[in-house]
C-alpha atoms as a PDB file:
ATOM      1  CA  MET A   1     140.954 251.801 102.095  1.00  0.00           C
ATOM      2  CA  LYS A   2     143.897 250.694  99.930  1.00  0.00           C
ATOM      3  CA  ASP A   3     144.537 254.229  98.688  1.00  0.00           C
ATOM      4  CA  TYR A   4     144.347 255.620 102.198  1.00  0.00           C
ATOM      5  CA  ALA A   5     146.782 253.012 103.479  1.00  0.00           C
ATOM      6  CA  VAL A   6     149.238 253.775 100.683  1.00  0.00           C
ATOM      7  CA  ARG A   7     149.028 257.511 101.307  1.00  0.00           C
ATOM      8  CA  ARG A   8     149.520 257.014 105.050  1.00  0.00           C
ATOM      9  CA  ILE A   9     152.487 254.700 104.582  1.00  0.00           C
ATOM     10  CA  LEU A  10     154.152 257.144 102.117  1.00  0.00           C
ATOM     11  CA  SER A  11     153.633 260.030 104.555  1.00  0.00           C
ATOM     12  CA  ALA A  12     155.327 257.987 107.272  1.00  0.00           C
ATOM     13  CA  ILE A  13     158.543 257.657 105.264  1.00  0.00           C
ATOM     14  CA  PRO A  14     159.766 261.273 105.805  1.00  0.00           C
ATOM     15  CA  VAL A  15     158.834 260.945 109.465  1.00  0.00           C
ATOM     16  CA  ALA A  16     160.943 257.785 109.740  1.00  0.00           C
ATOM     17  CA  LEU A  17     163.816 259.518 107.993  1.00  0.00           C
ATOM     18  CA  GLY A  18     163.518 262.432 110.383  1.00  0.00           C
ATOM     19  CA  VAL A  19     163.591 260.026 113.313  1.00  0.00           C
ATOM     20  CA  VAL A  20     166.715 258.305 111.992  1.00  0.00           C
ATOM     21  CA  THR A  21     168.439 261.700 111.486  1.00  0.00           C
ATOM     22  CA  MET A  22     167.473 262.907 114.938  1.00  0.00           C
ATOM     23  CA  VAL A  23     168.811 259.773 116.603  1.00  0.00           C
ATOM     24  CA  PHE A  24     172.077 260.094 114.668  1.00  0.00           C
ATOM     25  CA  MET A  25     172.504 263.766 115.480  1.00  0.00           C
ATOM     26  CA  ILE A  26     171.566 263.472 119.128  1.00  0.00           C
ATOM     27  CA  ILE A  27     174.097 260.707 119.735  1.00  0.00           C
ATOM     28  CA  HIS A  28     176.816 262.601 117.848  1.00  0.00           C
ATOM     29  CA  LEU A  29     176.104 266.041 119.253  1.00  0.00           C
ATOM     30  CA  THR A  30     175.966 264.953 122.896  1.00  0.00           C
ATOM     31  CA  PRO A  31     178.548 267.047 124.776  1.00  0.00           C
ATOM     32  CA  GLY A  32     181.855 265.269 125.459  1.00  0.00           C
ATOM     33  CA  ASP A  33     184.046 262.899 123.478  1.00  0.00           C
ATOM     34  CA  PRO A  34     182.259 259.498 123.327  1.00  0.00           C
ATOM     35  CA  VAL A  35     185.615 257.745 123.041  1.00  0.00           C
ATOM     36  CA  GLU A  36     186.912 259.342 126.274  1.00  0.00           C
ATOM     37  CA  ILE A  37     183.555 258.553 127.948  1.00  0.00           C
ATOM     38  CA  MET A  38     183.882 254.901 126.990  1.00  0.00           C
ATOM     39  CA  LEU A  39     187.595 254.422 127.687  1.00  0.00           C
ATOM     40  CA  GLY A  40     188.202 257.067 130.327  1.00  0.00           C
ATOM     41  CA  GLU A  41     190.362 260.180 130.214  1.00  0.00           C
ATOM     42  CA  ASN A  42     193.472 258.253 131.280  1.00  0.00           C
ATOM     43  CA  ALA A  43     193.335 255.721 128.424  1.00  0.00           C
ATOM     44  CA  ALA A  44     196.334 255.518 126.054  1.00  0.00           C
ATOM     45  CA  ALA A  45     196.139 257.770 123.035  1.00  0.00           C
ATOM     46  CA  THR A  46     196.643 254.768 120.721  1.00  0.00           C
ATOM     47  CA  ASP A  47     193.652 252.996 122.219  1.00  0.00           C
ATOM     48  CA  LYS A  48     191.508 256.125 121.850  1.00  0.00           C
ATOM     49  CA  GLU A  49     192.576 256.494 118.213  1.00  0.00           C
ATOM     50  CA  ALA A  50     191.855 252.812 117.493  1.00  0.00           C
ATOM     51  CA  LEU A  51     188.409 253.032 118.949  1.00  0.00           C
ATOM     52  CA  ARG A  52     187.721 256.256 117.112  1.00  0.00           C
ATOM     53  CA  ARG A  53     188.638 254.551 113.855  1.00  0.00           C
ATOM     54  CA  GLU A  54     186.517 251.490 114.742  1.00  0.00           C
ATOM     55  CA  LEU A  55     183.482 253.705 115.338  1.00  0.00           C
ATOM     56  CA  LYS A  56     184.314 255.755 112.271  1.00  0.00           C
ATOM     57  CA  LEU A  57     184.305 258.946 114.366  1.00  0.00           C
ATOM     58  CA  ASP A  58     187.457 260.156 112.657  1.00  0.00           C
ATOM     59  CA  ARG A  59     185.487 260.786 109.459  1.00  0.00           C
ATOM     60  CA  PRO A  60     183.506 263.961 108.500  1.00  0.00           C
ATOM     61  CA  ILE A  61     180.036 264.042 109.946  1.00  0.00           C
ATOM     62  CA  LEU A  62     178.248 263.850 106.602  1.00  0.00           C
ATOM     63  CA  GLU A  63     180.330 260.776 105.714  1.00  0.00           C
ATOM     64  CA  GLN A  64     179.394 259.196 109.052  1.00  0.00           C
ATOM     65  CA  TYR A  65     175.737 259.965 108.386  1.00  0.00           C
ATOM     66  CA  GLY A  66     175.923 258.437 104.923  1.00  0.00           C
ATOM     67  CA  ALA A  67     177.613 255.318 106.314  1.00  0.00           C
ATOM     68  CA  PHE A  68     174.977 255.112 109.043  1.00  0.00           C
ATOM     69  CA  LEU A  69     172.102 255.263 106.496  1.00  0.00           C
ATOM     70  CA  PHE A  70     173.845 252.735 104.244  1.00  0.00           C
ATOM     71  CA  GLY A  71     174.349 250.363 107.178  1.00  0.00           C
ATOM     72  CA  LEU A  72     170.769 250.833 108.311  1.00  0.00           C
ATOM     73  CA  ALA A  73     169.484 249.885 104.834  1.00  0.00           C
ATOM     74  CA  ARG A  74     171.393 246.607 105.213  1.00  0.00           C
ATOM     75  CA  PHE A  75     170.237 246.127 108.843  1.00  0.00           C
ATOM     76  CA  ASP A  76     173.807 246.645 109.920  1.00  0.00           C
ATOM     77  CA  LEU A  77     174.034 248.806 113.084  1.00  0.00           C
ATOM     78  CA  GLY A  78     177.621 247.831 113.886  1.00  0.00           C
ATOM     79  CA  LYS A  79     178.879 245.592 116.676  1.00  0.00           C
ATOM     80  CA  SER A  80     178.612 245.908 120.430  1.00  0.00           C
ATOM     81  CA  LEU A  81     181.869 247.139 121.899  1.00  0.00           C
ATOM     82  CA  TYR A  82     181.734 244.625 124.750  1.00  0.00           C
ATOM     83  CA  THR A  83     179.961 241.495 123.546  1.00  0.00           C
ATOM     84  CA  LYS A  84     181.257 241.917 119.929  1.00  0.00           C
ATOM     85  CA  LYS A  85     177.873 240.662 118.728  1.00  0.00           C
ATOM     86  CA  SER A  86     175.932 242.369 115.984  1.00  0.00           C
ATOM     87  CA  VAL A  87     173.816 245.183 117.421  1.00  0.00           C
ATOM     88  CA  PHE A  88     170.951 244.238 115.101  1.00  0.00           C
ATOM     89  CA  ASP A  89     171.018 240.657 116.316  1.00  0.00           C
ATOM     90  CA  SER A  90     171.211 241.677 119.976  1.00  0.00           C
ATOM     91  CA  ILE A  91     168.171 243.969 119.561  1.00  0.00           C
ATOM     92  CA  LYS A  92     166.259 241.346 117.587  1.00  0.00           C
ATOM     93  CA  GLU A  93     166.707 238.794 120.369  1.00  0.00           C
ATOM     94  CA  ARG A  94     165.530 241.188 123.054  1.00  0.00           C
ATOM     95  CA  TYR A  95     162.804 242.873 121.023  1.00  0.00           C
ATOM     96  CA  ALA A  96     160.907 239.600 120.608  1.00  0.00           C
ATOM     97  CA  ALA A  97     160.705 239.261 124.403  1.00  0.00           C
ATOM     98  CA  THR A  98     159.524 242.874 124.785  1.00  0.00           C
ATOM     99  CA  ALA A  99     156.933 242.513 122.042  1.00  0.00           C
ATOM    100  CA  GLN A 100     155.606 239.298 123.598  1.00  0.00           C
ATOM    101  CA  LEU A 101     155.214 240.956 127.017  1.00  0.00           C
ATOM    102  CA  ALA A 102     153.754 244.172 125.573  1.00  0.00           C
ATOM    103  CA  LEU A 103     151.113 242.411 123.481  1.00  0.00           C
ATOM    104  CA  CYS A 104     150.075 240.170 126.373  1.00  0.00           C
ATOM    105  CA  ALA A 105     149.796 243.170 128.703  1.00  0.00           C
ATOM    106  CA  MET A 106     147.786 245.138 126.133  1.00  0.00           C
ATOM    107  CA  ALA A 107     145.469 242.195 125.441  1.00  0.00           C
ATOM    108  CA  LEU A 108     144.839 241.805 129.158  1.00  0.00           C
ATOM    109  CA  ALA A 109     144.163 245.532 129.519  1.00  0.00           C
ATOM    110  CA  LEU A 110     141.665 245.637 126.669  1.00  0.00           C
ATOM    111  CA  ILE A 111     139.881 242.480 127.823  1.00  0.00           C
ATOM    112  CA  LEU A 112     139.367 244.060 131.238  1.00  0.00           C
ATOM    113  CA  ALA A 113     138.856 247.688 130.281  1.00  0.00           C
ATOM    114  CA  ILE A 114     136.352 247.675 127.424  1.00  0.00           C
ATOM    115  CA  PRO A 115     133.639 245.526 129.079  1.00  0.00           C
ATOM    116  CA  ALA A 116     134.073 247.404 132.371  1.00  0.00           C
ATOM    117  CA  GLY A 117     133.851 250.781 130.640  1.00  0.00           C
ATOM    118  CA  VAL A 118     130.822 249.786 128.569  1.00  0.00           C
ATOM    119  CA  MET A 119     129.037 248.371 131.635  1.00  0.00           C
ATOM    120  CA  ALA A 120     129.844 251.448 133.703  1.00  0.00           C
ATOM    121  CA  ALA A 121     128.420 253.721 130.958  1.00  0.00           C
ATOM    122  CA  ALA A 122     125.296 251.608 130.395  1.00  0.00           C
ATOM    123  CA  LYS A 123     124.573 251.505 134.097  1.00  0.00           C
ATOM    124  CA  LYS A 124     125.659 255.023 134.910  1.00  0.00           C
ATOM    125  CA  ASP A 125     125.277 256.170 138.544  1.00  0.00           C
ATOM    126  CA  THR A 126     124.482 252.657 139.773  1.00  0.00           C
ATOM    127  CA  TRP A 127     126.499 250.375 142.026  1.00  0.00           C
ATOM    128  CA  ALA A 128     128.003 248.710 138.937  1.00  0.00           C
ATOM    129  CA  ASP A 129     129.298 252.063 137.659  1.00  0.00           C
ATOM    130  CA  ARG A 130     130.683 253.057 141.047  1.00  0.00           C
ATOM    131  CA  GLY A 131     132.254 249.641 141.625  1.00  0.00           C
ATOM    132  CA  SER A 132     133.886 249.595 138.197  1.00  0.00           C
ATOM    133  CA  MET A 133     135.329 253.094 138.617  1.00  0.00           C
ATOM    134  CA  ALA A 134     136.544 252.318 142.163  1.00  0.00           C
ATOM    135  CA  MET A 135     138.409 249.279 140.787  1.00  0.00           C
ATOM    136  CA  SER A 136     139.940 251.434 138.054  1.00  0.00           C
ATOM    137  CA  LEU A 137     141.019 254.022 140.648  1.00  0.00           C
ATOM    138  CA  ILE A 138     142.730 251.292 142.659  1.00  0.00           C
ATOM    139  CA  GLY A 139     144.356 249.929 139.503  1.00  0.00           C
ATOM    140  CA  VAL A 140     145.796 253.255 138.392  1.00  0.00           C
ATOM    141  CA  SER A 141     147.030 253.969 141.911  1.00  0.00           C
ATOM    142  CA  MET A 142     149.294 250.924 142.081  1.00  0.00           C
ATOM    143  CA  PRO A 143     152.718 251.626 140.579  1.00  0.00           C
ATOM    144  CA  SER A 144     154.478 248.745 138.884  1.00  0.00           C
ATOM    145  CA  PHE A 145     157.493 248.868 141.293  1.00  0.00           C
ATOM    146  CA  TRP A 146     155.019 248.070 144.121  1.00  0.00           C
ATOM    147  CA  LEU A 147     152.582 245.757 142.361  1.00  0.00           C
ATOM    148  CA  GLY A 148     155.303 243.567 140.783  1.00  0.00           C
ATOM    149  CA  PRO A 149     157.055 242.525 144.038  1.00  0.00           C
ATOM    150  CA  LEU A 150     153.675 242.087 145.719  1.00  0.00           C
ATOM    151  CA  LEU A 151     152.579 239.642 143.053  1.00  0.00           C
ATOM    152  CA  ILE A 152     155.892 237.772 143.304  1.00  0.00           C
ATOM    153  CA  LEU A 153     155.534 237.465 147.093  1.00  0.00           C
ATOM    154  CA  LEU A 154     151.978 236.186 146.866  1.00  0.00           C
ATOM    155  CA  PHE A 155     151.835 233.998 143.758  1.00  0.00           C
ATOM    156  CA  ALA A 156     155.440 232.891 143.331  1.00  0.00           C
ATOM    157  CA  ILE A 157     156.923 232.691 146.839  1.00  0.00           C
ATOM    158  CA  GLU A 158     153.907 232.048 149.086  1.00  0.00           C
ATOM    159  CA  LEU A 159     151.611 230.001 146.864  1.00  0.00           C
ATOM    160  CA  LYS A 160     154.306 228.768 144.460  1.00  0.00           C
ATOM    161  CA  TRP A 161     151.855 228.870 141.526  1.00  0.00           C
ATOM    162  CA  LEU A 162     154.051 230.829 139.158  1.00  0.00           C
ATOM    163  CA  PRO A 163     157.792 231.372 138.530  1.00  0.00           C
ATOM    164  CA  VAL A 164     159.519 234.230 140.275  1.00  0.00           C
ATOM    165  CA  ALA A 165     161.323 235.686 137.297  1.00  0.00           C
ATOM    166  CA  GLY A 166     162.790 234.958 133.850  1.00  0.00           C
ATOM    167  CA  ARG A 167     161.327 234.147 130.491  1.00  0.00           C
ATOM    168  CA  GLY A 168     160.070 230.585 130.088  1.00  0.00           C
ATOM    169  CA  GLY A 169     156.673 229.298 129.120  1.00  0.00           C
ATOM    170  CA  PHE A 170     153.266 230.888 129.410  1.00  0.00           C
ATOM    171  CA  ALA A 171     153.434 230.850 133.236  1.00  0.00           C
ATOM    172  CA  SER A 172     156.344 233.261 133.217  1.00  0.00           C
ATOM    173  CA  LEU A 173     154.237 235.832 131.302  1.00  0.00           C
ATOM    174  CA  VAL A 174     151.380 235.992 133.798  1.00  0.00           C
ATOM    175  CA  LEU A 175     152.842 238.151 136.564  1.00  0.00           C
ATOM    176  CA  PRO A 176     154.657 240.724 134.433  1.00  0.00           C
ATOM    177  CA  SER A 177     151.600 241.020 132.141  1.00  0.00           C
ATOM    178  CA  ILE A 178     149.382 241.673 135.160  1.00  0.00           C
ATOM    179  CA  THR A 179     151.893 244.254 136.460  1.00  0.00           C
ATOM    180  CA  LEU A 180     151.937 246.094 133.181  1.00  0.00           C
ATOM    181  CA  GLY A 181     148.319 245.605 132.223  1.00  0.00           C
ATOM    182  CA  THR A 182     146.638 246.665 135.456  1.00  0.00           C
ATOM    183  CA  ALA A 183     147.331 250.399 135.190  1.00  0.00           C
ATOM    184  CA  MET A 184     146.571 250.408 131.482  1.00  0.00           C
ATOM    185  CA  ALA A 185     143.241 248.632 132.059  1.00  0.00           C
ATOM    186  CA  ALA A 186     142.332 251.207 134.688  1.00  0.00           C
ATOM    187  CA  ILE A 187     143.033 254.153 132.370  1.00  0.00           C
ATOM    188  CA  LEU A 188     141.323 252.610 129.383  1.00  0.00           C
ATOM    189  CA  SER A 189     138.204 251.639 131.349  1.00  0.00           C
ATOM    190  CA  ARG A 190     137.714 255.241 132.531  1.00  0.00           C
ATOM    191  CA  LEU A 191     138.306 256.517 129.006  1.00  0.00           C
ATOM    192  CA  THR A 192     135.848 253.934 127.536  1.00  0.00           C
ATOM    193  CA  ARG A 193     133.209 254.947 130.064  1.00  0.00           C
ATOM    194  CA  ALA A 194     133.544 258.654 129.246  1.00  0.00           C
ATOM    195  CA  ALA A 195     133.468 258.061 125.499  1.00  0.00           C
ATOM    196  CA  MET A 196     130.472 255.687 125.770  1.00  0.00           C
ATOM    197  CA  ILE A 197     128.475 258.189 127.828  1.00  0.00           C
ATOM    198  CA  GLU A 198     129.129 260.837 125.170  1.00  0.00           C
ATOM    199  CA  SER A 199     128.155 258.483 122.363  1.00  0.00           C
ATOM    200  CA  LEU A 200     124.975 257.378 124.121  1.00  0.00           C
ATOM    201  CA  ASN A 201     123.772 260.969 124.145  1.00  0.00           C
ATOM    202  CA  GLU A 202     124.365 261.450 120.402  1.00  0.00           C
ATOM    203  CA  GLU A 203     121.295 261.838 118.164  1.00  0.00           C
ATOM    204  CA  TYR A 204     122.040 258.806 116.023  1.00  0.00           C
ATOM    205  CA  VAL A 205     122.022 256.595 119.111  1.00  0.00           C
ATOM    206  CA  VAL A 206     118.718 258.128 120.269  1.00  0.00           C
ATOM    207  CA  THR A 207     117.317 257.561 116.769  1.00  0.00           C
ATOM    208  CA  ALA A 208     118.502 253.962 116.771  1.00  0.00           C
ATOM    209  CA  THR A 209     116.771 253.402 120.105  1.00  0.00           C
ATOM    210  CA  ALA A 210     113.565 255.068 118.837  1.00  0.00           C
ATOM    211  CA  LYS A 211     113.527 252.725 115.869  1.00  0.00           C
ATOM    212  CA  GLY A 212     113.146 249.855 118.306  1.00  0.00           C
ATOM    213  CA  LEU A 213     116.604 248.307 118.049  1.00  0.00           C
ATOM    214  CA  SER A 214     117.582 246.176 121.013  1.00  0.00           C
ATOM    215  CA  GLY A 215     119.644 247.785 123.774  1.00  0.00           C
ATOM    216  CA  ARG A 216     122.550 245.398 123.019  1.00  0.00           C
ATOM    217  CA  VAL A 217     122.646 246.351 119.337  1.00  0.00           C
ATOM    218  CA  VAL A 218     122.495 250.073 120.142  1.00  0.00           C
ATOM    219  CA  LEU A 219     125.187 249.705 122.764  1.00  0.00           C
ATOM    220  CA  PHE A 220     127.724 247.576 120.922  1.00  0.00           C
ATOM    221  CA  LYS A 221     127.070 248.225 117.218  1.00  0.00           C
ATOM    222  CA  HIS A 222     126.340 251.989 117.289  1.00  0.00           C
ATOM    223  CA  ALA A 223     127.699 253.578 120.473  1.00  0.00           C
ATOM    224  CA  LEU A 224     130.807 251.457 121.064  1.00  0.00           C
ATOM    225  CA  ALA A 225     132.028 251.705 117.421  1.00  0.00           C
ATOM    226  CA  ASN A 226     132.169 255.509 117.745  1.00  0.00           C
ATOM    227  CA  ALA A 227     133.503 255.461 121.296  1.00  0.00           C
ATOM    228  CA  LEU A 228     136.488 253.307 120.333  1.00  0.00           C
ATOM    229  CA  LEU A 229     138.338 256.077 118.495  1.00  0.00           C
ATOM    230  CA  PRO A 230     139.826 257.824 121.604  1.00  0.00           C
ATOM    231  CA  VAL A 231     140.409 254.422 123.218  1.00  0.00           C
ATOM    232  CA  VAL A 232     142.445 253.274 120.203  1.00  0.00           C
ATOM    233  CA  THR A 233     144.502 256.493 120.349  1.00  0.00           C
ATOM    234  CA  VAL A 234     145.461 256.056 123.993  1.00  0.00           C
ATOM    235  CA  ALA A 235     145.935 252.293 123.617  1.00  0.00           C
ATOM    236  CA  GLY A 236     148.331 252.949 120.701  1.00  0.00           C
ATOM    237  CA  LEU A 237     150.378 255.405 122.739  1.00  0.00           C
ATOM    238  CA  GLN A 238     150.537 252.945 125.637  1.00  0.00           C
ATOM    239  CA  LEU A 239     151.584 250.152 123.323  1.00  0.00           C
ATOM    240  CA  GLY A 240     154.349 252.356 121.943  1.00  0.00           C
ATOM    241  CA  ALA A 241     155.607 252.974 125.484  1.00  0.00           C
ATOM    242  CA  LEU A 242     155.533 249.234 126.186  1.00  0.00           C
ATOM    243  CA  LEU A 243     157.496 248.452 123.048  1.00  0.00           C
ATOM    244  CA  ALA A 244     160.043 251.030 124.120  1.00  0.00           C
ATOM    245  CA  GLY A 245     160.765 248.721 127.000  1.00  0.00           C
ATOM    246  CA  ALA A 246     158.978 248.648 130.313  1.00  0.00           C
ATOM    247  CA  ILE A 247     162.231 249.041 132.197  1.00  0.00           C
ATOM    248  CA  ILE A 248     160.957 248.728 135.770  1.00  0.00           C
ATOM    249  CA  THR A 249     158.856 245.653 135.119  1.00  0.00           C
ATOM    250  CA  GLU A 250     161.545 243.970 133.026  1.00  0.00           C
ATOM    251  CA  THR A 251     164.025 244.623 135.871  1.00  0.00           C
ATOM    252  CA  ILE A 252     161.710 243.301 138.586  1.00  0.00           C
ATOM    253  CA  PHE A 253     160.969 240.061 136.730  1.00  0.00           C
ATOM    254  CA  SER A 254     164.448 239.717 135.088  1.00  0.00           C
ATOM    255  CA  TRP A 255     162.693 239.808 131.722  1.00  0.00           C
ATOM    256  CA  PRO A 256     165.260 239.832 128.888  1.00  0.00           C
ATOM    257  CA  GLY A 257     163.708 242.683 126.943  1.00  0.00           C
ATOM    258  CA  LEU A 258     164.720 245.864 125.164  1.00  0.00           C
ATOM    259  CA  GLY A 259     164.384 248.059 128.274  1.00  0.00           C
ATOM    260  CA  ARG A 260     166.929 246.053 130.198  1.00  0.00           C
ATOM    261  CA  LEU A 261     169.252 245.921 127.178  1.00  0.00           C
ATOM    262  CA  THR A 262     169.093 249.738 126.872  1.00  0.00           C
ATOM    263  CA  VAL A 263     169.963 250.171 130.521  1.00  0.00           C
ATOM    264  CA  GLN A 264     172.815 247.682 130.295  1.00  0.00           C
ATOM    265  CA  ALA A 265     174.165 249.453 127.167  1.00  0.00           C
ATOM    266  CA  ILE A 266     174.029 252.845 128.867  1.00  0.00           C
ATOM    267  CA  ASN A 267     175.762 251.519 131.988  1.00  0.00           C
ATOM    268  CA  ALA A 268     178.401 249.826 129.861  1.00  0.00           C
ATOM    269  CA  ARG A 269     178.753 252.957 127.674  1.00  0.00           C
ATOM    270  CA  ASP A 270     178.294 250.748 124.655  1.00  0.00           C
ATOM    271  CA  TYR A 271     177.913 253.519 122.074  1.00  0.00           C
ATOM    272  CA  PRO A 272     176.708 251.477 119.022  1.00  0.00           C
ATOM    273  CA  LEU A 273     174.287 249.482 121.161  1.00  0.00           C
ATOM    274  CA  VAL A 274     172.819 252.576 122.779  1.00  0.00           C
ATOM    275  CA  GLN A 275     172.319 254.135 119.338  1.00  0.00           C
ATOM    276  CA  GLY A 276     170.643 250.966 118.052  1.00  0.00           C
ATOM    277  CA  CYS A 277     168.345 250.715 121.067  1.00  0.00           C
ATOM    278  CA  VAL A 278     167.300 254.393 120.877  1.00  0.00           C
ATOM    279  CA  LEU A 279     166.601 254.068 117.144  1.00  0.00           C
ATOM    280  CA  THR A 280     164.509 250.920 117.668  1.00  0.00           C
ATOM    281  CA  ILE A 281     162.475 252.628 120.403  1.00  0.00           C
ATOM    282  CA  ALA A 282     161.839 255.696 118.214  1.00  0.00           C
ATOM    283  CA  MET A 283     160.871 253.569 115.191  1.00  0.00           C
ATOM    284  CA  SER A 284     158.493 251.568 117.365  1.00  0.00           C
ATOM    285  CA  TYR A 285     156.547 254.737 118.101  1.00  0.00           C
ATOM    286  CA  VAL A 286     156.418 255.622 114.372  1.00  0.00           C
ATOM    287  CA  THR A 287     155.163 252.143 113.492  1.00  0.00           C
ATOM    288  CA  VAL A 288     152.516 252.056 116.241  1.00  0.00           C
ATOM    289  CA  ASN A 289     151.254 255.542 115.226  1.00  0.00           C
ATOM    290  CA  LEU A 290     150.947 254.349 111.637  1.00  0.00           C
ATOM    291  CA  ALA A 291     149.046 251.257 112.764  1.00  0.00           C
ATOM    292  CA  VAL A 292     146.690 253.408 114.854  1.00  0.00           C
ATOM    293  CA  ASP A 293     145.901 255.603 111.862  1.00  0.00           C
ATOM    294  CA  LEU A 294     145.089 252.547 109.775  1.00  0.00           C
ATOM    295  CA  ILE A 295     142.878 251.139 112.514  1.00  0.00           C
ATOM    296  CA  TYR A 296     141.115 254.545 112.638  1.00  0.00           C
ATOM    297  CA  ALA A 297     140.158 254.160 108.986  1.00  0.00           C
ATOM    298  CA  VAL A 298     138.752 250.707 109.632  1.00  0.00           C
ATOM    299  CA  ILE A 299     136.673 251.833 112.598  1.00  0.00           C
ATOM    300  CA  ASP A 300     135.470 255.117 111.053  1.00  0.00           C
ATOM    301  CA  PRO A 301     135.346 255.157 107.201  1.00  0.00           C
ATOM    302  CA  ARG A 302     135.027 258.970 107.224  1.00  0.00           C
ATOM    303  CA  VAL A 303     138.754 259.156 108.138  1.00  0.00           C
ATOM    304  CA  ARG A 304     139.663 257.804 104.690  1.00  0.00           C
ATOM    305  CA  LEU A 305     138.068 260.801 103.018  1.00  0.00           C
ATOM    306  CA  LYS A 306     140.052 263.403 104.957  1.00  0.00           C
END
C-alpha cells in the first residue's frame, strides 16, 4: 500500500504542475487587456502603467510564469486589488467555510444513500425498493435554488428552529447541508442500488451464500465492499464540485465560502484574486482525485497491483 501511495502521489505532481500552468496561461491569454478591463478604457495612462507594473504584466511572459511559480512555492499569490489583503489569506479564510459545508453535505448524503441503496437492492421489486427509489427521484428533482428557500421559509421563518443565513454554530450548517446533500444522496442511492444488484449476482456472492454465511455478512462484507467502487468514484467527483464552491447554496444562505468569493472577485474584476480562486478550485479536484485513487486501493487490494 505504501509503494502504491508513493507512486500515485508522484504521478500527481506533473498533473498539478499542468493545472498550475493551465490556470496561468488561461488568465494571461484571455482576450483583452486585463488592466483596461479592471480600470476602464478611459483611465489615465499613468494609472494603467502603475497597475501593469504592480501586477508585473510589463514583464516577458516566461518571467511572469517563473515569478508565479516562485510565489506559489512560498504560498504568495499576491494581494487583492481592492481589499489589499493577501490572496492566500483571503482564500484560506473562505476555504475553511466551504470545506466545512462540503464535508457535512457529503456525510449527510452517504449516511442516507448507502443504507437506502443497500436496502433497495436486497429487497428488489418490493415496496421498500420502490419507496426508496421514489424518494431518490424526488430528491434529485429538487434543485438547490428551490429547496434552499423552501427550507428557510419552513424551518427558519415559520418554525424559527434554525438561523436564516450566515455561518455560526452547528445550527447554521443544517439547512445548507440538507440543500446540498439531498440531490447527492438521491444520486448515490440509485448508484448504490445498481452496483449492489450487480454484485449480488456475482459468483463469489452466490458461493458465499451457498457456504451458509448469514445474509447480513454476504450483503455487507462481500457484496457491498465490491459495490462501493463506483460509489466512491461519483462521491469523489461530487466532493470536488462542492469544494469548488457551491455558489448557489452559498449565495442563498449567505455562506462565506469560496464560491461567493470567486463571484465577488469576478464582479470586482480583481485579477489576482480570480487567479487564486481558480487555481484553488482546480487543485481541489486534483487532490480529491488522488484521495479517491488511494481509497480505491484500500477497498480493493487488486488496484495496488495494476
